[in-house]
Tab-separated table of C-alpha atoms in Angstrom:
chain	number	residue	atom	x	y	z
A	1224	MET	CA	103.622	57.882	89.610
A	1225	MET	CA	103.979	60.484	87.282
A	1226	ILE	CA	102.410	63.250	89.208
A	1227	LYS	CA	104.520	62.448	92.091
A	1228	LYS	CA	107.322	62.787	90.379
A	1229	SER	CA	106.564	65.987	88.833
A	1230	PHE	CA	105.339	67.313	92.284
A	1231	VAL	CA	108.692	66.324	93.692
A	1232	ILE	CA	110.455	68.037	91.139
A	1233	LEU	CA	108.308	71.236	91.417
A	1234	VAL	CA	108.826	71.523	95.214
A	1235	ILE	CA	112.787	70.992	94.962
A	1236	PHE	CA	112.418	73.622	92.454
A	1237	ILE	CA	110.584	76.123	94.621
A	1238	PHE	CA	112.819	75.196	97.868
A	1239	MET	CA	115.782	76.394	95.516
A	1240	PHE	CA	114.455	79.070	94.475
A	1241	VAL	CA	113.180	80.445	97.863
A	1242	SER	CA	116.543	79.814	99.494
A	1243	PHE	CA	118.313	81.824	97.033
A	1244	GLY	CA	118.497	85.570	97.408
A	1245	CYS	CA	116.458	85.796	100.299
A	1246	GLY	CA	119.250	86.687	102.740
A	1247	GLN	CA	119.308	89.914	104.104
A	1248	ALA	CA	122.143	92.548	103.220
A	1249	ASP	CA	124.817	92.937	106.246
A	1250	ARG	CA	123.172	95.209	108.963
A	1251	ASP	CA	126.202	97.081	109.550
A	1252	ARG	CA	126.422	98.148	105.973
A	1253	LEU	CA	122.405	99.183	105.579
A	1254	ILE	CA	120.501	102.176	106.683
A	1255	LYS	CA	117.071	102.226	106.532
A	1256	LEU	CA	115.926	105.951	105.387
A	1257	ALA	CA	112.124	106.799	105.780
A	1258	THR	CA	111.193	109.912	103.626
A	1259	THR	CA	108.684	111.856	102.195
A	1260	THR	CA	107.479	110.718	99.034
A	1261	SER	CA	108.690	114.217	97.356
A	1262	THR	CA	112.537	113.012	97.503
A	1263	GLU	CA	111.859	109.535	96.149
A	1264	ASP	CA	109.069	110.715	93.369
A	1265	SER	CA	111.631	113.703	92.512
A	1266	GLY	CA	114.136	111.270	91.337
A	1267	LEU	CA	116.558	113.031	93.655
A	1268	LEU	CA	117.598	109.877	95.695
A	1269	ASN	CA	118.018	108.102	92.452
A	1270	VAL	CA	120.894	110.377	91.833
A	1271	LEU	CA	122.181	111.039	95.160
A	1272	LEU	CA	122.007	107.517	97.189
A	1273	PRO	CA	123.995	105.430	94.629
A	1274	GLU	CA	127.038	108.154	95.071
A	1275	PHE	CA	126.901	107.738	98.551
A	1276	THR	CA	127.066	103.979	98.597
A	1277	ALA	CA	130.086	104.313	96.384
A	1278	ASP	CA	131.842	106.781	98.403
A	1279	THR	CA	131.074	105.236	101.857
A	1280	GLY	CA	130.024	101.579	100.898
A	1281	TYR	CA	126.674	101.886	102.887
A	1282	SER	CA	123.555	100.948	100.985
A	1283	ILE	CA	120.410	102.612	101.898
A	1284	ASP	CA	116.869	100.975	101.749
A	1285	VAL	CA	114.360	103.782	101.394
A	1286	ILE	CA	110.823	103.846	102.805
A	1287	ALA	CA	109.055	106.500	100.978
A	1288	VAL	CA	105.810	107.649	103.049
A	1289	GLY	CA	104.265	110.708	104.172
A	1290	THR	CA	106.505	113.239	106.916
A	1291	GLY	CA	103.789	112.263	109.527
A	1292	GLN	CA	104.218	108.610	108.899
A	1293	ALA	CA	108.367	108.630	108.329
A	1294	ILE	CA	108.304	110.769	111.888
A	1295	ASN	CA	106.072	107.811	113.121
A	1296	MET	CA	108.464	105.022	112.105
A	1297	GLY	CA	111.317	107.184	113.737
A	1298	GLU	CA	109.486	106.909	116.975
A	1299	LYS	CA	108.972	103.571	116.890
A	1300	GLY	CA	112.463	102.686	115.995
A	1301	ASP	CA	111.785	100.978	112.624
A	1302	VAL	CA	113.908	103.088	110.621
A	1303	ASP	CA	117.518	104.447	111.330
A	1304	VAL	CA	117.186	107.897	109.937
A	1305	ILE	CA	114.383	110.286	108.545
A	1306	LEU	CA	114.522	112.961	106.086
A	1307	VAL	CA	111.523	115.103	105.977
A	1308	HIS	CA	109.892	118.309	105.773
A	1309	ALA	CA	107.828	119.658	108.656
A	1310	ARG	CA	110.037	121.755	111.132
A	1311	ASP	CA	107.581	121.467	114.046
A	1312	ALA	CA	106.989	118.082	113.740
A	1313	GLU	CA	110.630	117.802	113.473
A	1314	ASP	CA	111.490	119.722	116.779
A	1315	GLU	CA	109.102	117.884	118.719
A	1316	PHE	CA	110.599	114.451	117.373
A	1317	VAL	CA	113.817	115.899	118.679
A	1318	ASP	CA	112.642	117.128	121.828
A	1319	GLU	CA	110.915	114.148	122.877
A	1320	GLY	CA	114.081	112.143	122.637
A	1321	TYR	CA	113.225	110.127	119.509
A	1322	GLY	CA	115.912	111.844	117.367
A	1323	VAL	CA	119.415	113.639	117.462
A	1324	ASN	CA	121.565	115.622	115.514
A	1325	ARG	CA	119.066	117.499	113.319
A	1326	LYS	CA	120.800	118.736	110.180
A	1327	ASP	CA	119.146	121.129	107.368
A	1328	VAL	CA	119.675	119.523	103.946
A	1329	MET	CA	117.904	121.763	101.376
A	1330	TYR	CA	114.738	123.455	100.442
A	1331	ASN	CA	112.331	124.272	97.625
A	1332	ASP	CA	109.271	125.744	97.601
A	1333	PHE	CA	105.401	124.745	97.638
A	1334	LEU	CA	103.019	126.875	94.983
A	1335	ILE	CA	99.370	126.359	94.380
A	1336	ILE	CA	98.395	124.921	90.888
A	1337	GLY	CA	95.382	125.270	89.348
A	1338	PRO	CA	93.174	124.681	86.376
A	1339	GLU	CA	93.774	127.415	83.303
A	1340	GLU	CA	90.270	128.635	83.729
A	1341	ASP	CA	90.927	130.029	87.054
A	1342	PRO	CA	87.589	129.683	88.648
A	1343	ALA	CA	88.818	131.535	91.902
A	1344	GLU	CA	91.043	134.063	89.847
A	1345	ILE	CA	94.224	133.869	92.148
A	1346	LYS	CA	96.446	133.643	88.821
A	1347	GLY	CA	99.561	135.817	89.727
A	1348	GLU	CA	98.355	136.478	93.193
A	1349	ASN	CA	101.385	136.438	95.271
A	1350	ASP	CA	100.098	136.266	98.802
A	1351	VAL	CA	99.164	132.847	99.590
A	1352	ILE	CA	96.662	133.566	102.287
A	1353	VAL	CA	94.687	135.893	100.031
A	1354	ALA	CA	94.407	133.067	97.290
A	1355	MET	CA	93.399	130.372	99.844
A	1356	GLU	CA	90.692	132.863	100.918
A	1357	GLN	CA	89.548	133.241	97.555
A	1358	ILE	CA	89.282	129.516	96.868
A	1359	ALA	CA	87.434	129.334	99.876
A	1360	GLU	CA	84.802	132.001	99.099
A	1361	THR	CA	84.606	130.906	95.434
A	1362	GLU	CA	84.229	127.518	96.782
A	1363	SER	CA	86.428	126.570	93.827
A	1364	THR	CA	87.474	122.640	93.731
A	1365	PHE	CA	90.646	122.349	96.072
A	1366	VAL	CA	92.228	118.762	96.420
A	1367	SER	CA	94.450	118.224	99.500
A	1368	ARG	CA	96.651	115.554	100.817
A	1369	GLY	CA	94.839	115.024	103.820
A	1370	ASP	CA	97.480	112.503	104.990
A	1371	GLN	CA	99.514	114.346	107.881
A	1372	SER	CA	102.285	114.834	105.488
A	1373	GLY	CA	104.606	117.623	105.750
A	1374	THR	CA	102.896	119.288	102.658
A	1375	HIS	CA	99.324	118.736	104.043
A	1376	MET	CA	100.826	120.259	107.409
A	1377	LYS	CA	102.012	123.338	105.800
A	1378	GLU	CA	98.717	123.547	103.946
A	1379	LEU	CA	96.778	123.463	106.901
A	1380	SER	CA	98.698	125.843	108.771
A	1381	ILE	CA	98.173	128.673	105.783
A	1382	TRP	CA	94.045	127.662	106.289
A	1383	GLU	CA	94.719	128.573	110.097
A	1384	ALA	CA	96.645	131.570	109.435
A	1385	SER	CA	93.842	132.864	106.852
A	1386	GLY	CA	91.289	132.178	109.774
A	1387	ILE	CA	89.291	129.604	107.540
A	1388	LYS	CA	88.333	126.289	108.193
A	1389	PRO	CA	88.201	124.211	104.999
A	1390	GLN	CA	85.382	122.182	104.596
A	1391	GLY	CA	82.417	121.343	102.452
A	1392	GLU	CA	81.835	119.783	99.062
A	1393	TRP	CA	84.823	121.727	97.235
A	1394	TYR	CA	87.300	120.718	99.786
A	1395	LYS	CA	88.284	117.178	98.727
A	1396	GLU	CA	90.871	115.086	101.278
A	1397	VAL	CA	92.165	112.294	99.064
A	1398	GLY	CA	94.648	110.789	101.839
A	1399	GLN	CA	97.243	109.836	99.185
A	1400	GLY	CA	100.773	111.150	98.348
A	1401	MET	CA	101.610	113.951	96.394
A	1402	GLY	CA	101.652	112.451	92.969
A	1403	ASP	CA	98.664	110.450	93.695
A	1404	THR	CA	96.725	113.857	94.816
A	1405	TYR	CA	98.078	116.002	91.819
A	1406	ARG	CA	96.858	113.307	89.640
A	1407	VAL	CA	93.342	113.512	91.424
A	1408	GLY	CA	93.310	117.270	91.313
A	1409	ASN	CA	94.150	116.960	87.461
A	1410	VAL	CA	91.358	114.981	86.942
A	1411	MET	CA	88.614	117.161	88.866
A	1412	ASP	CA	90.332	120.559	87.786
A	1413	GLY	CA	91.068	121.709	91.260
A	1414	TYR	CA	93.638	123.459	92.927
A	1415	VAL	CA	96.403	121.499	94.500
A	1416	PHE	CA	98.430	123.020	97.051
A	1417	ILE	CA	102.178	120.984	95.931
A	1418	ASP	CA	105.938	121.051	96.165
A	1419	ARG	CA	107.795	122.113	93.480
A	1420	ALA	CA	109.753	119.241	92.637
A	1421	THR	CA	106.533	117.009	92.564
A	1422	PHE	CA	105.243	119.525	90.209
A	1423	LEU	CA	108.088	120.110	87.627
A	1424	PHE	CA	108.733	116.185	87.752
A	1425	ASN	CA	105.143	115.516	86.434
A	1426	ARG	CA	103.737	118.488	84.942
A	1427	ASP	CA	104.460	117.300	81.347
A	1428	ASN	CA	101.662	114.811	81.786
A	1429	TYR	CA	99.385	117.171	83.298
A	1430	GLU	CA	97.366	120.047	82.558
A	1431	LEU	CA	97.300	122.153	85.863
A	1432	VAL	CA	99.186	125.326	85.998
A	1433	GLU	CA	101.234	127.894	88.210
A	1434	MET	CA	98.868	129.895	90.151
A	1435	VAL	CA	100.343	131.229	93.323
A	1436	GLU	CA	104.217	131.280	94.141
A	1437	GLY	CA	106.974	133.131	95.901
A	1438	ASP	CA	105.121	133.952	99.073
A	1439	GLU	CA	107.875	133.723	101.931
A	1440	LEU	CA	104.880	131.213	103.577
A	1441	LEU	CA	105.629	128.478	100.786
A	1442	VAL	CA	109.483	127.830	101.427
A	1443	ASN	CA	109.695	124.123	102.017
A	1444	HIS	CA	112.906	122.963	104.301
A	1445	TYR	CA	114.029	119.594	104.384
A	1446	GLY	CA	115.710	118.028	107.375
A	1447	ILE	CA	117.639	114.897	108.197
A	1448	ILE	CA	117.275	113.425	111.746
A	1449	ALA	CA	119.142	110.386	113.227
A	1450	VAL	CA	117.054	108.216	115.400
A	1451	ASN	CA	118.205	108.365	119.105
A	1452	PRO	CA	120.544	105.335	119.355
A	1453	GLU	CA	120.469	105.803	123.052
A	1454	LEU	CA	116.522	104.685	122.489
A	1455	TYR	CA	116.994	101.952	120.139
A	1456	SER	CA	120.405	100.208	120.024
A	1457	HIS	CA	119.562	98.338	117.152
A	1458	VAL	CA	119.712	101.653	114.700
A	1459	ASN	CA	122.833	101.728	112.860
A	1460	TYR	CA	124.121	104.890	114.085
A	1461	GLU	CA	127.502	105.097	112.651
A	1462	GLY	CA	125.868	104.541	109.190
A	1463	VAL	CA	123.433	107.298	109.473
A	1464	MET	CA	126.014	109.794	111.136
A	1465	THR	CA	128.082	109.058	107.503
A	1466	LEU	CA	125.270	109.521	105.612
A	1467	ILE	CA	124.315	112.931	107.450
A	1468	GLU	CA	127.958	113.963	107.162
A	1469	TRP	CA	127.901	112.782	103.517
A	1470	ILE	CA	124.483	114.861	102.508
A	1471	THR	CA	125.657	118.193	104.409
A	1472	SER	CA	129.051	117.870	102.734
A	1473	GLU	CA	130.476	120.067	99.755
A	1474	LYS	CA	129.842	116.928	97.515
A	1475	GLY	CA	126.408	115.809	98.617
A	1476	GLN	CA	125.376	119.200	98.552
A	1477	ASP	CA	126.770	119.968	94.956
A	1478	ILE	CA	124.830	117.106	93.758
A	1479	ILE	CA	121.777	118.582	95.360
A	1480	GLU	CA	122.433	121.805	93.456
A	1481	VAL	CA	122.535	120.535	89.992
A	1482	TYR	CA	119.675	117.927	90.435
A	1483	GLY	CA	116.819	118.959	87.910
A	1484	VAL	CA	118.613	121.348	85.509
A	1485	ASP	CA	119.168	119.381	82.589
A	1486	GLN	CA	115.752	117.993	82.718
A	1487	PHE	CA	113.918	120.818	83.908
A	1488	GLY	CA	115.746	123.833	83.255
A	1489	GLN	CA	116.050	124.765	86.842
A	1490	PRO	CA	116.981	122.792	90.224
A	1491	LEU	CA	114.420	120.929	92.025
A	1492	PHE	CA	116.148	121.700	95.214
A	1493	VAL	CA	118.309	124.551	96.954
A	1494	PRO	CA	120.969	123.136	99.242
A	1495	ASN	CA	121.474	124.922	102.625
A	1496	ALA	CA	123.423	122.848	105.142
A	1497	LYS	CA	125.358	124.662	107.147
B	905	MET	CA	93.152	104.960	74.675
B	906	GLU	CA	96.253	106.099	73.378
B	907	ILE	CA	98.178	105.735	76.929
B	908	ILE	CA	96.774	102.449	77.151
B	909	LEU	CA	98.055	101.483	73.499
B	910	GLN	CA	101.683	102.895	74.274
B	911	GLY	CA	101.376	101.228	77.547
B	912	ILE	CA	101.111	97.722	75.659
B	913	LYS	CA	103.437	98.372	73.251
B	914	GLU	CA	106.442	99.480	75.573
B	915	GLY	CA	105.262	96.622	78.075
B	916	ILE	CA	106.215	94.335	75.172
B	917	LEU	CA	109.436	96.137	74.411
B	918	LEU	CA	110.253	96.097	78.128
B	919	LEU	CA	109.705	92.549	78.426
B	920	TRP	CA	111.910	91.794	75.100
B	921	SER	CA	114.571	94.328	76.245
B	922	MET	CA	114.955	92.067	79.767
B	923	GLU	CA	116.181	94.998	81.576
B	924	PRO	CA	118.140	94.027	84.768
B	925	GLU	CA	115.821	96.112	87.302
B	926	ILE	CA	112.608	94.992	85.620
B	927	MET	CA	113.784	91.337	85.950
B	928	GLN	CA	114.975	91.904	89.634
B	929	ILE	CA	111.348	93.186	90.610
B	930	THR	CA	109.524	90.371	88.443
B	931	LEU	CA	112.045	87.746	90.313
B	932	LEU	CA	111.483	89.001	93.602
B	933	THR	CA	107.601	89.223	92.886
B	934	LEU	CA	107.601	85.652	92.175
B	935	GLN	CA	109.977	84.731	94.986
B	936	VAL	CA	107.747	86.277	97.528
B	937	SER	CA	104.714	84.909	95.923
B	938	LEU	CA	105.653	81.177	95.529
B	939	THR	CA	107.410	80.763	99.045
B	940	ALA	CA	104.386	82.210	100.597
B	941	LEU	CA	102.331	80.231	98.652
B	942	PHE	CA	104.256	77.093	99.271
B	943	LEU	CA	104.104	77.477	102.652
B	944	ALA	CA	100.478	77.704	102.751
B	945	THR	CA	100.138	74.782	100.907
B	946	LEU	CA	102.369	72.896	103.099
B	947	ILE	CA	100.262	73.827	105.874
B	948	GLY	CA	96.853	74.483	104.317
B	949	ILE	CA	96.041	71.409	102.751
B	950	PRO	CA	96.897	68.868	105.641
B	951	LEU	CA	94.832	71.087	107.744
B	952	GLY	CA	92.173	71.326	105.382
B	953	ALA	CA	91.906	67.635	104.865
B	954	LEU	CA	92.253	66.999	108.585
B	955	LEU	CA	89.395	69.392	109.516
B	956	ALA	CA	86.896	67.796	106.556
B	957	LEU	CA	87.649	64.253	107.742
B	958	LYS	CA	88.262	64.547	111.502
B	959	GLU	CA	85.602	64.488	113.975
B	960	ILE	CA	86.881	66.775	116.607
B	961	PRO	CA	85.193	69.557	118.948
B	962	GLY	CA	84.533	72.955	117.890
B	963	LYS	CA	85.297	71.939	114.343
B	964	ARG	CA	82.301	73.535	112.784
B	965	LEU	CA	83.453	77.127	114.312
B	966	PHE	CA	86.888	76.544	113.243
B	967	LEU	CA	85.744	75.730	109.953
B	968	ASN	CA	83.541	78.982	109.791
B	969	THR	CA	86.412	81.026	110.930
B	970	VAL	CA	88.546	79.779	108.232
B	971	TYR	CA	85.854	80.772	105.786
B	972	THR	CA	85.656	83.769	107.114
B	973	LEU	CA	89.359	84.710	106.839
B	974	MET	CA	89.200	83.749	103.303
B	975	GLY	CA	87.844	87.135	102.885
B	976	LEU	CA	90.755	88.861	105.096
B	977	PRO	CA	91.082	92.271	103.766
B	978	PRO	CA	94.747	92.286	102.750
B	979	VAL	CA	95.431	96.006	104.371
B	980	LEU	CA	94.090	94.647	107.761
B	981	ALA	CA	96.673	91.494	107.443
B	982	GLY	CA	99.360	93.971	106.550
B	983	LEU	CA	98.421	96.040	109.587
B	984	LEU	CA	98.469	93.517	112.060
B	985	VAL	CA	101.657	92.075	110.339
B	986	TYR	CA	103.124	95.629	110.619
B	987	LEU	CA	102.323	95.742	114.293
B	988	PHE	CA	103.706	92.281	115.323
B	989	LEU	CA	107.397	93.108	113.432
B	990	THR	CA	107.612	97.004	114.442
B	991	SER	CA	110.630	97.219	116.446
B	992	GLN	CA	108.404	97.841	119.666
B	993	GLY	CA	105.860	94.656	118.561
B	994	PRO	CA	106.399	91.456	119.855
B	995	LEU	CA	108.159	90.007	117.299
B	996	GLY	CA	110.323	93.506	116.931
B	997	HIS	CA	113.779	91.961	117.524
B	998	TYR	CA	113.905	89.972	114.718
B	999	GLN	CA	114.159	93.206	112.518
B	1000	LEU	CA	111.793	91.801	110.123
B	1001	LEU	CA	110.096	94.889	108.855
B	1002	PHE	CA	110.670	96.145	105.328
B	1003	THR	CA	112.275	92.646	104.094
B	1004	PRO	CA	111.162	90.127	101.774
B	1005	THR	CA	110.409	87.760	104.880
B	1006	ALA	CA	107.716	90.268	106.097
B	1007	MET	CA	105.952	90.380	102.980
B	1008	ILE	CA	106.011	86.358	102.871
B	1009	ILE	CA	104.387	86.257	106.011
B	1010	ALA	CA	101.615	88.866	105.318
B	1011	GLN	CA	100.787	86.913	101.801
B	1012	PHE	CA	101.142	83.574	103.821
B	1013	ILE	CA	98.484	84.910	106.321
B	1014	LEU	CA	96.098	85.581	103.186
B	1015	ALA	CA	96.903	82.248	101.470
B	1016	LEU	CA	96.345	79.781	104.079
B	1017	PRO	CA	92.905	80.530	104.921
B	1018	ILE	CA	92.288	80.044	100.950
B	1019	VAL	CA	94.101	76.618	100.573
B	1020	THR	CA	92.720	75.310	103.933
B	1021	GLY	CA	89.385	76.333	103.192
B	1022	LEU	CA	89.093	75.036	99.921
B	1023	THR	CA	90.715	71.895	100.573
B	1024	ALA	CA	88.474	71.205	103.316
B	1025	ARG	CA	85.022	71.794	100.927
B	1026	ALA	CA	86.875	69.868	98.065
B	1027	VAL	CA	87.676	66.851	100.623
B	1028	MET	CA	84.214	67.095	102.007
B	1029	ALA	CA	82.464	66.640	98.355
B	1030	GLN	CA	84.189	63.218	98.253
B	1031	LYS	CA	81.736	60.342	99.118
B	1032	GLN	CA	81.808	57.999	101.444
B	1033	GLU	CA	81.738	55.665	98.644
B	1034	VAL	CA	85.453	56.792	97.807
B	1035	TYR	CA	86.573	55.444	101.122
B	1036	ASP	CA	84.416	52.650	101.383
B	1037	THR	CA	85.671	51.156	97.925
B	1038	ALA	CA	89.148	51.840	98.948
B	1039	VAL	CA	88.702	49.652	102.082
B	1040	THR	CA	86.857	47.218	100.311
B	1041	LEU	CA	89.960	46.814	98.042
B	1042	GLY	CA	92.050	46.090	100.650
B	1043	ALA	CA	93.260	49.458	101.610
B	1044	THR	CA	94.354	50.574	104.820
B	1045	ARG	CA	92.572	53.630	106.833
B	1046	VAL	CA	95.605	55.713	105.610
B	1047	GLN	CA	95.572	54.528	102.111
B	1048	ALA	CA	91.969	55.208	102.219
B	1049	ILE	CA	92.130	58.618	103.382
B	1050	ASN	CA	94.903	59.193	100.693
B	1051	SER	CA	92.576	58.187	97.903
B	1052	ILE	CA	89.922	60.763	99.050
B	1053	ILE	CA	92.451	63.405	98.852
B	1054	ARG	CA	93.534	62.134	95.352
B	1055	GLU	CA	89.989	62.314	94.743
B	1056	ALA	CA	89.406	65.781	95.683
B	1057	ARG	CA	92.646	66.921	93.829
B	1058	LEU	CA	90.937	69.228	91.496
B	1059	GLY	CA	89.343	71.198	94.345
B	1060	ILE	CA	92.499	71.771	95.977
B	1061	ALA	CA	94.296	72.576	92.943
B	1062	ALA	CA	91.509	75.432	92.564
B	1063	GLY	CA	92.197	76.021	96.084
B	1064	ILE	CA	96.295	76.718	95.137
B	1065	THR	CA	95.202	78.799	91.802
B	1066	THR	CA	92.972	81.136	93.791
B	1067	ALA	CA	95.588	81.733	96.917
B	1068	PHE	CA	98.196	82.516	93.959
B	1069	GLY	CA	95.900	84.798	92.178
B	1070	ARG	CA	95.500	86.671	95.403
B	1071	VAL	CA	98.981	86.758	96.698
B	1072	ILE	CA	100.688	87.691	93.572
B	1073	ALA	CA	98.271	90.390	92.977
B	1074	GLU	CA	98.534	91.775	96.793
B	1075	VAL	CA	99.832	95.748	97.190
B	1076	GLY	CA	98.203	96.932	100.334
B	1077	ALA	CA	99.868	94.582	102.653
B	1078	VAL	CA	103.143	93.939	101.062
B	1079	MET	CA	103.607	97.953	100.388
B	1080	MET	CA	102.710	98.438	104.243
B	1081	VAL	CA	105.085	95.780	105.573
B	1082	GLY	CA	107.682	95.737	103.003
B	1083	GLY	CA	108.037	99.481	102.331
B	1084	ASN	CA	108.658	99.067	98.534
B	1085	ILE	CA	112.249	99.853	98.830
B	1086	LYS	CA	114.223	99.626	95.471
B	1087	GLU	CA	115.883	96.349	95.205
B	1088	THR	CA	114.994	95.059	98.086
B	1089	THR	CA	111.558	94.658	98.585
B	1090	ARG	CA	109.841	96.646	95.447
B	1091	VAL	CA	107.668	94.016	93.720
B	1092	LEU	CA	105.504	94.569	90.608
B	1093	THR	CA	102.596	95.460	92.165
B	1094	THR	CA	104.227	97.993	94.601
B	1095	SER	CA	105.911	99.553	91.313
B	1096	ILE	CA	102.860	100.104	89.508
B	1097	VAL	CA	101.583	102.199	92.154
B	1098	LEU	CA	105.199	104.067	91.963
B	1099	GLU	CA	105.028	104.475	88.402
B	1100	THR	CA	101.582	105.871	88.424
B	1101	ARG	CA	101.986	108.049	91.507
B	1102	VAL	CA	104.956	109.857	89.325
B	1103	GLY	CA	102.312	110.170	86.495
B	1104	ASN	CA	104.374	107.679	84.505
B	1105	ASP	CA	101.137	105.743	83.306
B	1106	SER	CA	102.632	103.414	80.225
B	1107	MET	CA	105.255	102.254	82.246
B	1108	ALA	CA	102.631	100.933	85.175
B	1109	ILE	CA	100.672	99.612	82.450
B	1110	ALA	CA	104.040	97.693	81.383
B	1111	LEU	CA	104.520	96.380	84.600
B	1112	GLY	CA	101.025	95.562	84.764
B	1113	LEU	CA	101.204	93.505	81.429
B	1114	ILE	CA	104.140	91.384	83.064
B	1115	LEU	CA	102.047	90.791	86.147
B	1116	LEU	CA	99.506	89.454	84.104
B	1117	LEU	CA	101.834	87.104	81.938
B	1118	LEU	CA	103.068	85.865	85.582
B	1119	ALA	CA	99.903	85.055	86.673
B	1120	PHE	CA	99.115	83.233	83.287
B	1121	LEU	CA	102.132	81.545	83.411
B	1122	VAL	CA	102.110	80.004	86.972
B	1123	ASN	CA	98.600	78.942	86.622
B	1124	LEU	CA	99.530	77.323	83.189
B	1125	VAL	CA	102.034	75.134	85.378
B	1126	ILE	CA	99.631	74.170	87.847
B	1127	ILE	CA	96.954	73.384	85.176
B	1128	LEU	CA	99.623	71.172	83.615
B	1129	LEU	CA	100.381	69.294	86.388
B	1130	GLU	CA	96.875	69.050	87.256
B	1131	ARG	CA	96.197	67.254	83.713
B	1132	ARG	CA	98.912	64.912	84.252
B	1133	SER	CA	97.100	63.648	87.442
B	1134	PHE	CA	93.910	63.592	85.427
B	1135	LYS	CA	95.113	61.732	82.403
B	1136	ASN	CA	92.978	58.975	82.089
B	1137	GLU	CA	89.765	60.739	82.573
B	1138	THR	CA	87.492	62.503	80.450
B	1139	THR	CA	85.676	65.715	80.944
B	1140	ILE	CA	81.748	64.933	81.182
B	1141	LYS	CA	79.905	65.613	77.933
B	1142	ILE	CA	75.971	66.079	78.137
B	1143	ILE	CA	75.508	65.468	74.356
C-alpha cells in the first residue's frame, strides 16, 4: 500500500505543478516578433523591449531566427511582426501582400574579419569585392552562414557582384546563426562575413580581427514590417502598430542610438527611422 | 580547461544565488518535461501492457512501429509538430505555436513510444507462471493481470527514466516549436544554445550543470519510489 500512496502523492504533485503557470498571457496584450539572431545576440532587445512594455503595456515574445526563416514565419502568419535585414526580401514580402507598413528602424554595417596572419592579404582593403576575390584566389578558408539569413544573402550578393561562385574545400557553409558561424570561423582560422553588432558583442572571446570595413556595399539596414491583418485575422495588428510607432519614435530611436556605447565604446546600431 | 573549470565554478555560484531568471528557466524546464512525461506514462503504460498481454490483429506490426518510433529523431518530431501547429496547419487555429504547450506536445511524442515499448517488453518478460500462480491463489483475471504489471515494475520504471532523460535533454524539437522565447518558452537546453551562440561559454556550462543536477534529482525520486516497492526483495548475489 505504501507504493500506491506515494504514487498518488506524486501524481497530485505533478498535476498541481502542471496546471500552475501554464496559462498563456493575454493574447491582446502580446506581440509575437520574429527577428534575426543579431538583434537578440547583440543584447539590444533586452534593453529596448522592457522600455516598450513599460510604456505601452504590451509584452513581446521574441523568436530569434535567420531573416529567411523570420520572413517565412510572417508569410505563414505564425508571428505578428518581423524585424529583419534584407531589403530585397522585405520588399518582396510586402509586394506579395504578406506585410504592411514597412518602416526603416536602424542600420549598422557588415565587415569581414579574419585571422591575424591574413593569408589572403586583405587587411585594410576598402573594396570588399577585391577582398572577396583575393580570398577566393588564395583559397583561404571562408566560413559562411549558409542559412538564407539576411547576412548570408548579403554575402552571396557580394560574391555575385564579384563574379565568383564560391565553392570548394576552402568555402565552408555551416548553416547556423551568426554567433555559431563566428565561433566556427574562429576555430578554423577562417574569414567570416559578419554584422558589426555580433562582432563587437563577441570579440573579447575570440581571436579574429577586422579586415575589411567601410565599403558602401556593407551597409546593413534593418526594417520592421507588420504581418498583413487582412490575410491573418488573428494577428495583433493594434499591438504591432503600437510597436512600430514606438520603435520609430524619438524615445525608441534614442535608446538604439546610445546602445553599446558604455560597453563597447561605440554604438552597435545607428537609428534611421523617418 | 580553464573555461570548463570557470564554468563549473560559475555554475555552483549561480545555483547558490538562485537568480530569478535561472529559477524560472529551470522551473519551466521541469514543468514541460514532467508534464510530457506524465501524459506519456498515463497512456504509455496501459498501452504497452495491452500490447504485451492481448492478442489483437496487427499486434506485431504495431509493436515494431512503436520500437522504431523509440528512435524518432527529435528534430523530425519538432518539424511535424511545427507543421501541424503553424497557423496554416491543421491545428493552426488553436494558436499553440511558440507556447509551452507546443513543447509539451513535441516531448510527449518523443516519450510515448519509449514508455509504451519498454512497458510492453517488461510485461512480456514476465512468465506465464505469475498469471497462473495468481489465478491459483484465487485472483480474478484483472487481479492476475495487475500482478503481472506489478512484477514488471522495474522494467516500466526503467522506461520512465529513459523517457525522462530523453525529453529533458531535448533541444532541437523544443527550439523549433517553442521558439526559445525569453520568460515564455526558454528552457535550460535552449538557453545553453543561446549562451554558446553569444560566446558565453561558462554560463552555458553553468546551465548544463543545473540540467545535470535536475536529471539526477528526478531519477533519484524515481529510484526511491522503485526501491520502496521492492523493499522486501533482495538483489541477486552470485557469490
